[in-house]
Amino acid sequence: MTEEIRAQTYVGFDSITQQIEHKLLKRGFQFNVIVAGQTGLGKSTLINTIFASHLIDSKGRLASDEPVRQTTEIQAVSHVIVENGVKLRLNIVDTPGYGDQVNNEGCWDAIIKYIKDQHSAYLRKELTAMRDRYIQDTRIHCCLYFINPTGHSLRPIDVIVMKKLSEVVNVVPVIAKSDSLTLEERESFKIKIREELIYNNIRLYPFDTDEDDEEEVHLNESIRQIVPFAVVGSESNVIIDGKSVRGRKNRWGVVNVEDANHCEFVHLRNFLTRTHLQDLIETTAQIHYEAFRSKQLLALKEGVNQRPAASQ
């Protein structure tokens, strides 16, 4: 092991963190999210609530007698959000709702294909002889998977889709519109879901690594104790105790979206933006993309080896 030596006078290389920060701030950051789940669970509203911006239009009913509008194909929407001089290029990918049809066989194929296509596009650019200095990154860093708040158990389709998705992307499950459950029903539902995830060997994000320190391991464990996040989304303001807060009214009263006693939205937002944003990006590159890249390059090598030798 190389011995550490303390410089006798100030050299200045400790400013490298400031140099890196300066370059990164100029370049900005890229974060790509895909949302999945059945129709009518408020996927668009939750995304808008998390980033405190109107980023995608809701597909909800405009009138009570109107049928739910549906996303019929995979759609990507991009925005640049600025906060205290930090630019975040946010790419949100909305997917068609599924699970409503009589036959849901293979309904997850289009989502899996889209995620793999982004890996493939990145790999092609990476292998180009004259590649760009900064490759545009459309690889999906996080999949928010929306679970119907039935209060019973996961549907078989949810188990299958989450298992398939967890092999190619960081999956973060959320119980949508959780204010339709009492606190007791919500906690019981969360426990059932965690048991089903373990039983079906579905490995969800976050993952522990050898590089994690004690604080990071403890943080990840605390997140696993919360997952799935029971959330409520709202772009509307309501008055609570004379203050205007984001929330909505339900049969029990008024839900304050940002009150941890009402729902776990704040835990989800902090997890996605304040504690694990960079790790979601790195895990995508180091685990999911690396697995895809290795498989593709090995297949390419085998294809070359199997070609007949050129005639002399």
Coordinates of C-alpha atoms in Angstrom, one line a residue:
M1 CA 0.0 0.0 0.0
T2 CA 1.4 3.4 -1.0
E3 CA 2.3 5.6 2.0
E4 CA 0.5 8.9 2.4
I5 CA 2.7 11.9 2.6
R6 CA 1.5 15.3 3.9
A7 CA 2.8 18.3 1.8
Q8 CA 5.1 20.5 3.9
T9 CA 3.6 23.7 2.4
Y10 CA 0.4 24.5 0.6
V11 CA 0.5 23.2 -3.0
G12 CA -3.1 23.9 -4.2
F13 CA -4.3 20.6 -5.7
D14 CA -7.1 20.4 -3.2
S15 CA -8.8 23.0 -5.4
I16 CA -9.4 20.2 -8.0
T17 CA -12.9 19.7 -6.5
Q18 CA -13.7 23.3 -7.3
Q19 CA -12.3 23.0 -10.8
I20 CA -14.4 19.9 -11.4
E21 CA -17.5 21.6 -10.0
H22 CA -16.9 24.6 -12.3
K23 CA -16.7 22.4 -15.4
L24 CA -19.7 20.4 -14.4
L25 CA -21.8 23.5 -13.7
K26 CA -21.0 24.8 -17.2
R27 CA -21.9 21.5 -18.8
G28 CA -25.0 20.7 -16.7
F29 CA -26.3 17.3 -15.7
Q30 CA -28.5 14.8 -17.5
F31 CA -31.1 12.7 -15.8
N32 CA -33.4 10.3 -17.6
V33 CA -36.6 8.9 -16.0
I34 CA -39.1 6.4 -17.4
V35 CA -42.5 6.0 -15.8
A36 CA -44.4 2.7 -16.0
G37 CA -47.7 1.3 -14.7
Q38 CA -51.3 0.9 -15.5
T39 CA -53.5 3.7 -16.9
G40 CA -54.9 6.4 -14.5
L41 CA -52.4 6.3 -11.6
G42 CA -51.3 9.9 -11.9
K43 CA -47.8 9.3 -13.4
S44 CA -47.7 12.7 -15.1
T45 CA -48.9 14.6 -12.0
L46 CA -46.3 13.0 -9.8
I47 CA -43.4 13.8 -12.1
N48 CA -44.6 17.5 -12.2
T49 CA -44.9 17.5 -8.4
I50 CA -41.4 16.1 -7.8
F51 CA -39.7 18.7 -10.0
A52 CA -42.0 21.5 -9.0
S53 CA -42.6 22.3 -12.7
H54 CA -45.2 21.6 -15.3
L55 CA -43.2 19.2 -17.4
I56 CA -45.8 16.8 -18.9
D57 CA -49.5 17.1 -19.4
S58 CA -51.8 15.0 -17.3
K59 CA -53.9 12.3 -19.1
G60 CA -56.5 12.5 -16.3
R61 CA -60.2 13.2 -16.9
L62 CA -61.1 16.8 -17.7
A63 CA -64.7 15.9 -16.7
S64 CA -66.1 13.2 -14.4
D65 CA -68.1 11.6 -17.2
E66 CA -65.1 11.5 -19.6
P67 CA -63.1 8.3 -20.1
V68 CA -59.4 8.3 -19.0
R69 CA -57.1 9.5 -21.7
Q70 CA -54.3 7.1 -22.4
T71 CA -50.7 7.2 -23.6
T72 CA -50.8 5.0 -26.6
E73 CA -47.0 5.0 -27.4
I74 CA -43.7 5.7 -25.7
Q75 CA -43.2 9.4 -25.6
A76 CA -40.1 11.3 -24.5
V77 CA -40.2 14.9 -23.3
S78 CA -37.1 17.0 -22.5
H79 CA -36.7 20.1 -20.3
V80 CA -33.8 22.1 -18.8
I81 CA -34.5 23.0 -15.2
V82 CA -32.3 25.5 -13.4
E83 CA -31.9 25.7 -9.6
N84 CA -29.2 28.0 -8.0
G85 CA -27.1 28.0 -11.1
V86 CA -27.2 24.2 -11.6
K87 CA -28.7 23.1 -14.9
L88 CA -30.5 19.7 -15.0
R89 CA -31.4 18.4 -18.4
L90 CA -34.4 16.2 -17.6
N91 CA -35.6 13.6 -20.0
I92 CA -39.0 12.1 -19.0
V93 CA -40.2 9.0 -20.9
D94 CA -43.9 8.2 -20.6
T95 CA -45.1 4.7 -21.4
P96 CA -48.5 3.3 -22.4
G97 CA -50.5 2.0 -19.4
Y98 CA -51.0 -1.7 -19.4
G99 CA -52.8 -4.4 -17.3
D100 CA -56.2 -3.2 -18.4
Q101 CA -56.5 -5.6 -21.4
V102 CA -57.7 -9.2 -21.3
N103 CA -54.4 -10.4 -22.7
N104 CA -51.4 -8.6 -21.3
E105 CA -48.9 -11.1 -22.7
G106 CA -45.7 -9.2 -23.6
C107 CA -47.0 -5.8 -22.7
W108 CA -43.6 -5.0 -21.2
D109 CA -41.6 -5.8 -24.3
A110 CA -41.9 -2.2 -25.8
I111 CA -40.5 -0.7 -22.5
I112 CA -37.6 -3.2 -22.3
K113 CA -36.8 -2.6 -25.9
Y114 CA -36.8 1.2 -25.5
I115 CA -34.4 0.9 -22.5
K116 CA -32.1 -1.4 -24.4
D117 CA -32.2 0.8 -27.5
Q118 CA -30.8 3.7 -25.5
H119 CA -27.9 1.5 -24.3
S120 CA -27.4 0.4 -27.9
A121 CA -27.3 4.0 -29.2
Y122 CA -24.8 5.0 -26.5
L123 CA -22.6 2.0 -27.3
R124 CA -22.6 2.8 -31.1
K125 CA -21.5 6.3 -30.3
E126 CA -18.9 5.1 -27.9
L127 CA -17.3 2.7 -30.5
T128 CA -17.2 5.3 -33.3
A129 CA -13.7 6.1 -34.4
M130 CA -14.3 9.9 -34.3
R131 CA -16.6 10.0 -31.3
D132 CA -18.0 13.1 -29.7
R133 CA -16.2 14.6 -26.7
Y134 CA -19.4 14.3 -24.7
I135 CA -21.7 11.6 -25.8
Q136 CA -25.4 12.5 -25.5
D137 CA -26.7 10.2 -22.8
T138 CA -30.3 9.0 -23.2
R139 CA -29.7 5.8 -21.1
I140 CA -32.6 5.5 -18.5
H141 CA -31.3 6.2 -15.0
C142 CA -34.5 5.4 -13.1
C143 CA -37.8 3.7 -13.7
L144 CA -40.7 4.9 -11.4
Y145 CA -43.0 1.9 -11.3
F146 CA -46.6 2.8 -10.3
I147 CA -48.6 0.3 -8.2
N148 CA -52.4 0.5 -7.9
P149 CA -53.4 1.2 -4.3
T150 CA -55.6 -1.9 -4.0
G151 CA -54.5 -2.6 -0.4
H152 CA -54.4 -6.3 -1.2
S153 CA -51.3 -7.5 -3.0
L154 CA -49.3 -7.0 -6.2
R155 CA -51.0 -8.2 -9.4
P156 CA -49.3 -11.0 -11.3
I157 CA -48.6 -8.6 -14.1
D158 CA -46.8 -6.2 -11.7
V159 CA -44.5 -9.0 -10.5
I160 CA -43.6 -10.0 -14.0
V161 CA -43.0 -6.5 -15.3
M162 CA -40.9 -5.4 -12.2
K163 CA -38.8 -8.5 -12.5
K164 CA -38.1 -7.9 -16.2
L165 CA -37.4 -4.2 -15.7
S166 CA -35.1 -4.7 -12.7
E167 CA -32.7 -6.7 -15.0
V168 CA -32.1 -3.6 -17.2
V169 CA -32.9 -0.5 -15.1
N170 CA -33.0 0.9 -11.6
V171 CA -36.6 0.3 -10.5
V172 CA -38.2 2.5 -7.8
P173 CA -41.8 1.3 -6.9
V174 CA -44.4 3.8 -5.7
I175 CA -47.9 3.2 -4.5
A176 CA -49.9 5.8 -6.5
K177 CA -52.7 7.9 -5.0
S178 CA -52.0 6.4 -1.6
D179 CA -54.5 8.7 0.1
S180 CA -57.2 6.3 -1.0
L181 CA -55.9 4.0 1.8
T182 CA -56.0 4.6 5.6
L183 CA -52.6 4.7 7.3
E184 CA -53.1 1.2 8.6
E185 CA -54.1 -0.1 5.2
R186 CA -51.1 1.6 3.6
E187 CA -48.6 0.1 6.0
S188 CA -50.1 -3.4 5.7
F189 CA -50.0 -3.0 1.9
K190 CA -46.4 -1.9 1.9
I191 CA -45.4 -4.9 4.1
K192 CA -47.2 -7.3 1.7
I193 CA -45.4 -5.8 -1.3
R194 CA -42.0 -6.0 0.3
E195 CA -42.6 -9.7 1.1
E196 CA -43.7 -10.4 -2.4
L197 CA -40.7 -8.7 -3.9
I198 CA -38.4 -10.8 -1.7
Y199 CA -40.4 -14.0 -2.5
N200 CA -40.1 -13.4 -6.2
N201 CA -36.4 -12.5 -6.0
I202 CA -37.0 -9.0 -7.5
R203 CA -33.8 -6.9 -6.8
L204 CA -34.7 -3.3 -6.6
Y205 CA -32.5 -0.1 -6.3
P206 CA -30.6 1.0 -4.2
F207 CA -27.8 -1.6 -4.3
D208 CA -25.0 -1.7 -1.8
T209 CA -21.4 -1.8 -3.1
D210 CA -17.9 -2.3 -1.5
E211 CA -17.3 1.4 -2.0
D212 CA -20.2 2.5 0.3
D213 CA -19.2 3.9 3.6
E214 CA -21.1 3.2 6.8
E215 CA -23.3 6.3 6.3
E216 CA -24.3 5.3 2.8
V217 CA -25.1 1.7 3.8
H218 CA -27.3 3.0 6.6
L219 CA -29.0 5.4 4.2
N220 CA -29.7 2.6 1.7
E221 CA -31.1 0.4 4.4
S222 CA -33.4 3.2 5.6
I223 CA -34.7 3.6 2.0
R224 CA -35.4 -0.1 1.7
Q225 CA -37.5 0.1 4.9
I226 CA -39.7 2.7 3.2
V227 CA -40.0 1.2 -0.3
P228 CA -42.5 1.2 -2.0
F229 CA -43.0 4.9 -1.5
A230 CA -46.7 5.7 -0.7
V231 CA -47.2 9.0 -2.5
V232 CA -49.7 11.6 -3.5
G233 CA -49.1 14.0 -6.3
S234 CA -50.7 17.4 -6.8
E235 CA -50.0 20.6 -8.8
S236 CA -52.8 22.4 -7.0
N237 CA -52.5 24.5 -3.8
V238 CA -54.8 24.2 -0.8
I239 CA -55.0 26.3 2.4
I240 CA -53.9 24.5 5.6
D241 CA -53.7 26.5 8.8
G242 CA -53.7 29.7 6.8
K243 CA -50.8 28.5 4.6
S244 CA -50.9 27.7 0.9
V245 CA -49.4 24.2 0.3
R246 CA -49.4 21.7 -2.5
G247 CA -52.2 19.2 -1.7
R248 CA -55.6 17.9 -2.5
K249 CA -58.9 17.1 -0.8
N250 CA -60.1 13.6 -0.3
R251 CA -62.9 11.9 1.8
W252 CA -60.9 12.3 5.0
G253 CA -60.0 15.9 4.6
V254 CA -57.0 17.7 3.0
V255 CA -53.8 15.9 2.1
N256 CA -50.6 18.1 2.3
V257 CA -48.3 16.4 -0.3
E258 CA -45.2 17.7 1.5
D259 CA -46.2 16.5 5.0
A260 CA -44.5 13.2 5.8
N261 CA -47.3 12.4 8.2
H262 CA -49.7 12.4 5.2
C263 CA -47.7 10.6 2.6
E264 CA -44.1 9.7 1.6
F265 CA -43.7 12.1 -1.3
V266 CA -41.0 14.1 0.5
H267 CA -39.0 10.9 1.1
L268 CA -39.3 10.0 -2.6
R269 CA -38.3 13.5 -3.8
N270 CA -35.3 13.7 -1.4
F271 CA -34.3 10.2 -2.5
L272 CA -34.4 11.0 -6.2
T273 CA -32.9 14.5 -6.1
R274 CA -31.0 15.1 -2.9
T275 CA -29.3 11.9 -1.9
H276 CA -29.3 9.4 -4.8
L277 CA -29.4 11.4 -8.0
Q278 CA -25.7 10.9 -8.8
D279 CA -25.7 7.3 -7.7
L280 CA -28.7 6.5 -10.0
I281 CA -26.7 7.8 -12.9
E282 CA -23.5 6.0 -11.9
T283 CA -25.3 2.7 -11.2
T284 CA -26.9 2.9 -14.7
A285 CA -23.4 3.2 -16.3
Q286 CA -21.5 0.8 -14.1
I287 CA -24.1 -2.0 -13.7
H288 CA -26.9 -2.0 -16.2
Y289 CA -25.1 -0.5 -19.2
E290 CA -21.9 -2.4 -18.4
A291 CA -23.8 -5.7 -18.4
F292 CA -25.4 -4.7 -21.8
R293 CA -22.0 -3.6 -23.2
S294 CA -20.2 -6.7 -22.2
K295 CA -22.9 -9.0 -23.7
Q296 CA -22.9 -7.1 -27.0
L297 CA -19.1 -7.0 -27.3
L298 CA -18.8 -10.8 -26.5
A299 CA -21.5 -11.5 -29.1
L300 CA -19.6 -9.4 -31.6
K301 CA -16.4 -11.2 -30.9
E302 CA -18.0 -14.6 -31.2
G303 CA -19.6 -13.5 -34.6
V304 CA -16.1 -12.5 -35.9
N305 CA -14.6 -15.8 -34.7
Q306 CA -17.3 -17.8 -36.5
R307 CA -16.7 -16.2 -39.8
P308 CA -15.0 -18.5 -42.4
A309 CA -11.4 -17.6 -43.0
A310 CA -10.8 -15.6 -46.2
S311 CA -9.5 -17.7 -49.1
Q312 CA -5.8 -17.2 -49.7

